Amino acid sequence: MAQDPALLIQMLLLLLAIGGVAGVLAGLLGVGGGIVLVPAFFYAFQALGYDGPQLMQVCLATSLATIIVTSLRSVASHNKKGAVDWGILRTWAPGIVVGAFIGVLVAANLRSVTLQIVFGSLALVIGAYMGFGKAHWRLGQTMPAGLPRLIVSPCVGFLSVLMGIGGGSFGVPLMTLFNVPIHRAVATAAGFGVTIAVPAVIGFLFMEIDPATRPPFTVGAVNMVAFGLIIAMTLLTAPLGVKLAHAMDPKPLKRVFAVFLTLVALNMLRKAAGL
């Protein structure tokens, strides 16, 4: 359908603002952009009138596409400092990839409102962990291997795809709970992000979205305009977030972000309930 130039300009400005904020938060708090991008895309596209039954799939796919670039950049940066645990990454990657592919198949067949409920519910859990989790909590002294790894690794990929997020939100808590030092957990989780996002985006590129309700310049379920603008803005603003993180204590900020994330999750659930 023909696109209203004024609507396209509004879309561009909204996406530029979203990318800028996501970049700062990623640098400041170490959170993956996806946890911010998915609800931001959802509200932006909805406000612009692209509120179809597959809107959440577009938001998830586009968020995951940006994660490919940001995670690769992050892994390269952390690897220069020797922080990536390649042993964990190699042994966990196959299961995560399998889970990611299953996640795409499931997401493609769910209604947008169901994915809103999934996102909102899991975001509440992540927000609670960010707000109340303690650094000394442990479930074990080494990362799970054998059958436990066979079960848990696909779950990481599967749940991450259903939320449109990279490896940080599930990977970092998982590794720290099994005694991986936080800096190694953050660095290795960036690798998780790549193994989640690459197979997921390949799958989403083949998904058919109704032309009547998809945002302009969408290939499969990936919106190329949003992808390009978010990458450009996060590359510009993430270093600013990193500088801010070194200038202040990020712990109280994480609690503030946990409250923000909880409110976003509750609002997503409210919309899903039609209230």
Coordinates of C-alpha atoms in Angstrom, one line a residue:
M1 CA 0.0 0.0 0.0
A2 CA 1.2 3.6 -0.6
Q3 CA 2.9 5.1 2.4
D4 CA 2.1 8.5 3.8
P5 CA 5.4 10.5 3.8
A6 CA 4.4 12.2 7.1
L7 CA 3.9 8.7 8.7
L8 CA 7.3 7.6 7.4
I9 CA 9.0 10.7 8.9
Q10 CA 7.3 10.0 12.3
M11 CA 8.5 6.3 12.0
L12 CA 12.1 7.4 11.3
L13 CA 12.1 9.9 14.2
L14 CA 10.6 7.4 16.7
L15 CA 13.1 4.7 15.6
L16 CA 16.1 7.1 16.0
A17 CA 15.0 8.0 19.5
I18 CA 14.5 4.3 20.4
G19 CA 17.9 3.4 19.1
G20 CA 19.6 6.2 21.0
V21 CA 17.9 5.2 24.3
A22 CA 18.6 1.5 23.8
G23 CA 22.3 2.2 23.1
V24 CA 22.7 4.2 26.3
L25 CA 20.9 1.6 28.4
A26 CA 23.0 -1.2 26.9
G27 CA 26.2 0.6 27.7
L28 CA 25.1 1.9 31.1
L29 CA 23.5 -1.2 32.6
G30 CA 24.9 -4.1 30.5
V31 CA 21.4 -5.1 29.5
G32 CA 20.8 -6.4 26.0
G33 CA 19.0 -3.9 23.7
G34 CA 16.3 -6.5 22.9
I35 CA 14.6 -6.1 26.3
V36 CA 14.1 -2.4 25.5
L37 CA 13.7 -2.7 21.7
V38 CA 10.8 -5.2 21.5
P39 CA 8.3 -3.2 23.6
A40 CA 9.6 0.1 22.0
F41 CA 9.0 -1.3 18.5
F42 CA 5.6 -2.6 19.6
Y43 CA 4.4 0.7 20.9
A44 CA 5.9 2.7 18.0
F45 CA 4.5 0.5 15.2
Q46 CA 1.2 0.3 17.0
A47 CA 1.0 4.1 17.3
L48 CA 1.8 4.4 13.6
G49 CA -1.2 2.1 12.7
Y50 CA 0.7 -1.1 12.0
D51 CA -1.3 -3.1 14.6
G52 CA -1.8 -6.5 12.9
P53 CA -2.0 -10.0 14.4
Q54 CA 1.7 -10.5 13.5
L55 CA 3.1 -7.3 14.9
M56 CA 5.0 -9.0 17.7
Q57 CA 6.7 -11.3 15.2
V58 CA 8.0 -8.2 13.4
C59 CA 9.2 -6.7 16.7
L60 CA 11.0 -9.9 17.8
A61 CA 12.6 -10.5 14.4
T62 CA 13.8 -6.9 14.0
S63 CA 15.2 -6.9 17.5
L64 CA 17.1 -10.2 16.9
A65 CA 18.5 -8.8 13.7
T66 CA 20.1 -5.9 15.5
I67 CA 21.5 -8.3 18.1
I68 CA 23.5 -10.1 15.5
V69 CA 25.5 -7.0 14.9
T70 CA 25.8 -5.7 18.5
S71 CA 26.6 -9.2 19.9
L72 CA 29.4 -9.8 17.3
R73 CA 30.9 -6.4 18.1
S74 CA 30.6 -7.1 21.8
V75 CA 32.2 -10.6 21.5
A76 CA 35.1 -9.1 19.6
S77 CA 35.6 -6.4 22.2
H78 CA 35.5 -8.8 25.1
N79 CA 37.7 -11.4 23.4
K80 CA 40.5 -8.8 23.0
K81 CA 40.5 -8.7 26.8
G82 CA 40.4 -12.5 27.1
A83 CA 37.1 -12.4 28.9
V84 CA 35.1 -14.9 26.7
D85 CA 34.9 -18.4 28.0
W86 CA 35.1 -20.3 24.7
G87 CA 34.7 -23.7 26.5
I88 CA 31.2 -22.7 27.7
L89 CA 30.3 -21.1 24.4
R90 CA 31.3 -24.2 22.3
T91 CA 29.5 -26.7 24.5
W92 CA 26.3 -24.6 25.0
A93 CA 26.0 -23.2 21.4
P94 CA 24.6 -26.4 19.7
G95 CA 21.7 -26.6 22.2
I96 CA 21.0 -22.9 22.0
V97 CA 20.9 -23.0 18.2
V98 CA 18.4 -25.9 18.3
G99 CA 16.2 -24.0 20.8
A100 CA 16.4 -20.8 18.7
F101 CA 15.1 -22.7 15.6
I102 CA 12.3 -24.2 17.6
G103 CA 11.5 -20.7 19.0
V104 CA 11.1 -19.3 15.5
L105 CA 8.7 -22.2 14.5
V106 CA 6.6 -21.6 17.6
A107 CA 6.6 -17.8 17.3
A108 CA 5.6 -17.9 13.7
N109 CA 2.4 -19.8 14.6
L110 CA 1.4 -17.8 17.6
R111 CA -0.9 -14.8 17.6
S112 CA 0.7 -11.4 18.5
V113 CA -1.4 -11.2 21.7
T114 CA 0.0 -14.6 22.9
L115 CA 3.6 -13.4 22.3
Q116 CA 2.7 -10.2 24.3
I117 CA 1.7 -12.4 27.2
V118 CA 4.9 -14.5 26.9
F119 CA 7.1 -11.3 26.7
G120 CA 5.3 -9.6 29.6
S121 CA 5.5 -12.7 31.9
L122 CA 9.2 -13.4 31.2
A123 CA 10.0 -9.7 31.5
L124 CA 8.5 -9.7 35.0
V125 CA 10.8 -12.6 36.0
I126 CA 13.8 -10.8 34.6
G127 CA 12.8 -7.6 36.3
A128 CA 12.4 -9.4 39.6
Y129 CA 15.8 -11.0 39.3
M130 CA 17.4 -7.6 38.4
G131 CA 15.7 -6.0 41.3
F132 CA 16.1 -8.6 44.0
G133 CA 18.9 -11.0 42.8
K134 CA 22.0 -11.2 44.9
A135 CA 25.6 -11.6 43.5
H136 CA 26.3 -14.4 46.0
W137 CA 23.4 -16.7 44.9
R138 CA 24.7 -20.1 43.6
L139 CA 23.0 -23.2 42.2
G140 CA 26.3 -25.0 41.7
Q141 CA 30.1 -24.5 41.4
T142 CA 30.4 -25.4 37.7
M143 CA 28.2 -25.0 34.6
P144 CA 25.8 -27.9 34.0
A145 CA 27.0 -30.7 31.7
G146 CA 25.5 -33.8 30.2
L147 CA 21.8 -34.2 30.5
P148 CA 21.2 -30.9 32.4
R149 CA 23.0 -29.0 29.7
L150 CA 21.1 -30.9 27.0
I151 CA 17.8 -29.7 28.6
V152 CA 18.8 -26.2 29.7
S153 CA 20.7 -25.0 26.6
P154 CA 17.7 -25.3 24.2
C155 CA 15.5 -23.5 26.7
V156 CA 17.9 -20.5 26.7
G157 CA 17.6 -20.2 22.9
F158 CA 13.9 -20.9 22.8
L159 CA 12.8 -18.4 25.5
S160 CA 15.2 -15.8 24.1
V161 CA 13.6 -16.0 20.6
L162 CA 10.1 -15.8 22.1
M163 CA 11.2 -12.5 23.7
G164 CA 13.3 -11.2 20.9
I165 CA 16.4 -10.8 23.1
G166 CA 20.0 -11.9 23.0
G167 CA 22.1 -13.9 25.6
G168 CA 22.3 -11.4 28.4
S169 CA 19.0 -11.6 30.2
F170 CA 19.0 -15.4 30.6
G171 CA 22.7 -16.2 30.0
V172 CA 24.3 -13.9 32.6
P173 CA 22.1 -15.0 35.5
L174 CA 22.5 -18.6 34.5
M175 CA 26.3 -18.4 34.4
T176 CA 26.7 -16.4 37.6
L177 CA 24.4 -18.8 39.4
F178 CA 26.9 -21.6 38.4
N179 CA 29.9 -19.7 39.7
V180 CA 31.1 -18.0 36.5
P181 CA 32.6 -14.6 37.4
I182 CA 30.4 -11.8 36.3
H183 CA 32.8 -10.2 33.7
R184 CA 33.2 -13.7 32.0
A185 CA 29.5 -14.3 32.2
V186 CA 28.7 -10.9 30.4
A187 CA 31.4 -11.6 27.8
T188 CA 30.3 -15.1 27.1
A189 CA 26.6 -14.2 27.0
A190 CA 27.4 -11.9 24.1
G191 CA 28.4 -15.1 22.3
F192 CA 25.1 -16.7 23.3
G193 CA 23.4 -13.7 21.6
V194 CA 25.0 -14.5 18.3
T195 CA 24.0 -18.2 18.5
I196 CA 20.5 -17.2 19.3
A197 CA 20.0 -14.4 16.8
V198 CA 21.6 -15.8 13.6
P199 CA 19.4 -19.0 13.3
A200 CA 16.4 -17.1 14.5
V201 CA 16.7 -14.2 11.9
I202 CA 17.3 -16.7 9.1
G203 CA 14.0 -18.3 10.0
F204 CA 12.2 -15.0 10.4
L205 CA 13.3 -13.8 7.0
F206 CA 11.2 -16.6 5.4
M207 CA 8.1 -15.8 7.4
E208 CA 5.2 -14.2 5.6
I209 CA 3.6 -11.1 7.1
D210 CA 0.3 -9.8 5.8
P211 CA 1.3 -6.8 3.5
A212 CA -1.8 -4.9 4.7
T213 CA -0.5 -4.6 8.3
R214 CA 3.3 -4.8 8.1
P215 CA 5.5 -1.7 8.4
P216 CA 7.1 -0.5 5.2
F217 CA 10.4 -2.0 4.1
T218 CA 9.8 -5.3 5.9
V219 CA 11.6 -8.4 4.5
G220 CA 10.1 -11.5 6.0
A221 CA 9.4 -10.4 9.5
V222 CA 12.5 -8.1 9.7
N223 CA 11.9 -4.4 9.3
M224 CA 15.0 -3.1 7.5
V225 CA 14.5 0.6 8.3
A226 CA 14.3 -0.1 12.0
F227 CA 17.3 -2.5 11.8
G228 CA 19.5 0.1 10.1
L229 CA 18.5 3.0 12.3
I230 CA 18.9 1.1 15.5
I231 CA 22.3 -0.2 14.6
A232 CA 23.5 3.3 13.7
M233 CA 22.1 4.9 16.8
T234 CA 23.3 2.1 19.3
L235 CA 26.8 2.3 17.9
L236 CA 26.8 6.0 18.5
T237 CA 25.2 6.0 22.0
A238 CA 26.4 2.8 23.6
P239 CA 29.9 4.4 24.3
L240 CA 28.1 7.2 26.1
G241 CA 26.4 4.7 28.3
V242 CA 29.7 3.0 29.1
K243 CA 31.2 6.4 30.1
L244 CA 28.2 7.1 32.4
A245 CA 28.6 3.6 33.9
H246 CA 32.2 4.4 34.9
A247 CA 31.1 7.7 36.3
M248 CA 28.4 6.4 38.7
D249 CA 27.4 3.3 40.6
P250 CA 25.3 1.1 38.3
K251 CA 23.7 -0.9 41.1
P252 CA 20.9 1.5 42.1
L253 CA 20.4 2.2 38.4
K254 CA 19.8 -1.5 37.8
R255 CA 17.1 -1.4 40.4
V256 CA 15.5 1.6 38.8
F257 CA 15.6 -0.3 35.4
A258 CA 14.1 -3.3 37.1
V259 CA 11.1 -1.2 38.1
F260 CA 10.9 0.3 34.6
L261 CA 11.0 -3.2 33.1
T262 CA 8.3 -4.4 35.4
L263 CA 6.0 -1.5 34.5
V264 CA 6.7 -2.2 30.8
A265 CA 5.9 -5.9 31.3
L266 CA 2.7 -5.1 33.2
N267 CA 1.6 -2.7 30.5
M268 CA 2.2 -5.3 27.8
L269 CA 0.1 -7.8 29.8
R270 CA -2.6 -5.1 30.2
K271 CA -2.7 -4.5 26.4
A272 CA -2.8 -8.3 25.8
A273 CA -5.8 -8.5 28.1
G274 CA -7.5 -5.8 26.1
L275 CA -7.8 -3.5 29.2

